[in-house]
Amino acid sequence: GAVVSQHPSWVICKSGTSVKIECRSLDFQATTMFWYRQFPKQSLMLMATSNEGSKATYEQGVEKDKFLINHASLTLSTLTVTSAHPEDSSFYICSAGFAGEGSYEQYFGPGTRLTVT
Amino acid sequence: AQSVAQPEDQVNVAEGNPLTVKCTYSVSGNPYLFWYVQYPNRGLQFLLKYITGDNLVKGSYGFEAEFNKSQTSFHLKKPSALVSDSALYFCAVRDSHGNNRLAFGKGNQVVVIP
């Protein structure tokens, strides 16, 4: 149980285009989803927290107009990288949590490798 | 704000030997502590957690961790390492006040030598 999927698993796009990444909780309802960015051999950097039906909360230094997050349902959150540039190339990971009895951990998706050329 | 320190960049251990990955934390109030493992180009897999109760927590794949409140530590251990345990290990903490944001350590690369 508690499986999170991401799509696509990898994407290559040209500079200036936009890319959408989907994060789905497959067998549970995720009240909260998190988006992380990870550079090679580094830790995860939290970008934003999204709760279903409300605006995402962005971490300091993350441009909300560049990284658009939508959490339209309890099983789907999307991250759109707008006007992508090579410096946006990274590994993006989402996670999901739910307010269930005894559940405290986040469940992570497999990640999306974004390469901007 | 909560934080995690994983003091070692890489841990090398011979196959069959005990494996320890160190973690210390800082958080206001009672901590919720987690260990995750990451294989190359993959997301994080949950290994174990400490919320309350027994200080020794047993998790997946034979891993365990001991919560030590006085030393603010949550070291990950495995009695006998396997080559397949070679991966990146992350310790994480959150507080118990309803803030569900996790703070991650920098990660430890574990290399198990055959």
PDB file of C-alpha atoms in Angstrom, chain B residues 35-76:
ATOM      1  CA  TRP B  35      15.207   6.634   7.718  1.00  0.00           C
ATOM      2  CA  TYR B  36      14.906   6.392   3.968  1.00  0.00           C
ATOM      3  CA  VAL B  37      17.093   4.664   1.370  1.00  0.00           C
ATOM      4  CA  GLN B  38      17.624   5.811  -2.204  1.00  0.00           C
ATOM      5  CA  TYR B  39      18.995   3.771  -5.073  1.00  0.00           C
ATOM      6  CA  PRO B  40      20.417   5.516  -8.169  1.00  0.00           C
ATOM      7  CA  ASN B  41      17.833   7.495 -10.142  1.00  0.00           C
ATOM      8  CA  ARG B  42      15.034   6.358  -7.865  1.00  0.00           C
ATOM      9  CA  GLY B  43      12.825   7.954  -5.262  1.00  0.00           C
ATOM     10  CA  LEU B  44      13.187   7.339  -1.557  1.00  0.00           C
ATOM     11  CA  GLN B  45      12.088   4.110   0.059  1.00  0.00           C
ATOM     12  CA  PHE B  46      10.882   4.163   3.640  1.00  0.00           C
ATOM     13  CA  LEU B  47      12.914   1.977   6.004  1.00  0.00           C
ATOM     14  CA  LEU B  48      11.653   2.728   9.494  1.00  0.00           C
ATOM     15  CA  LYS B  49      10.365   5.389  11.840  1.00  0.00           C
ATOM     16  CA  TYR B  50      10.316   6.331  15.490  1.00  0.00           C
ATOM     17  CA  ILE B  51       7.216   8.049  16.760  1.00  0.00           C
ATOM     18  CA  THR B  52       6.886   6.897  20.365  1.00  0.00           C
ATOM     19  CA  GLY B  53       7.364   3.785  22.463  1.00  0.00           C
ATOM     20  CA  ASP B  54      10.369   1.466  22.370  1.00  0.00           C
ATOM     21  CA  ASN B  55      13.625   3.198  21.600  1.00  0.00           C
ATOM     22  CA  LEU B  56      14.750   0.331  19.357  1.00  0.00           C
ATOM     23  CA  VAL B  57      12.831   0.343  16.113  1.00  0.00           C
ATOM     24  CA  LYS B  58      12.952  -2.485  13.593  1.00  0.00           C
ATOM     25  CA  GLY B  59      12.329  -1.810   9.935  1.00  0.00           C
ATOM     26  CA  SER B  60      12.596  -3.213   6.445  1.00  0.00           C
ATOM     27  CA  TYR B  61      15.402  -5.383   5.063  1.00  0.00           C
ATOM     28  CA  GLY B  62      16.832  -6.191   8.499  1.00  0.00           C
ATOM     29  CA  PHE B  63      17.550  -2.587   9.448  1.00  0.00           C
ATOM     30  CA  GLU B  64      16.954  -1.167  12.890  1.00  0.00           C
ATOM     31  CA  ALA B  65      17.560   2.152  14.589  1.00  0.00           C
ATOM     32  CA  GLU B  66      17.884   3.270  18.171  1.00  0.00           C
ATOM     33  CA  PHE B  67      16.374   6.482  19.433  1.00  0.00           C
ATOM     34  CA  ASN B  68      18.523   8.126  22.085  1.00  0.00           C
ATOM     35  CA  LYS B  69      16.864  11.203  23.512  1.00  0.00           C
ATOM     36  CA  SER B  70      19.764  12.334  25.677  1.00  0.00           C
ATOM     37  CA  GLN B  71      22.164  12.225  22.740  1.00  0.00           C
ATOM     38  CA  THR B  72      19.525  13.381  20.238  1.00  0.00           C
ATOM     39  CA  SER B  73      20.580  10.545  17.960  1.00  0.00           C
ATOM     40  CA  PHE B  74      18.855   8.013  15.751  1.00  0.00           C
ATOM     41  CA  HIS B  75      21.590   5.816  14.300  1.00  0.00           C
ATOM     42  CA  LEU B  76      20.686   3.237  11.670  1.00  0.00           C
TER      43      LEU B  76
END
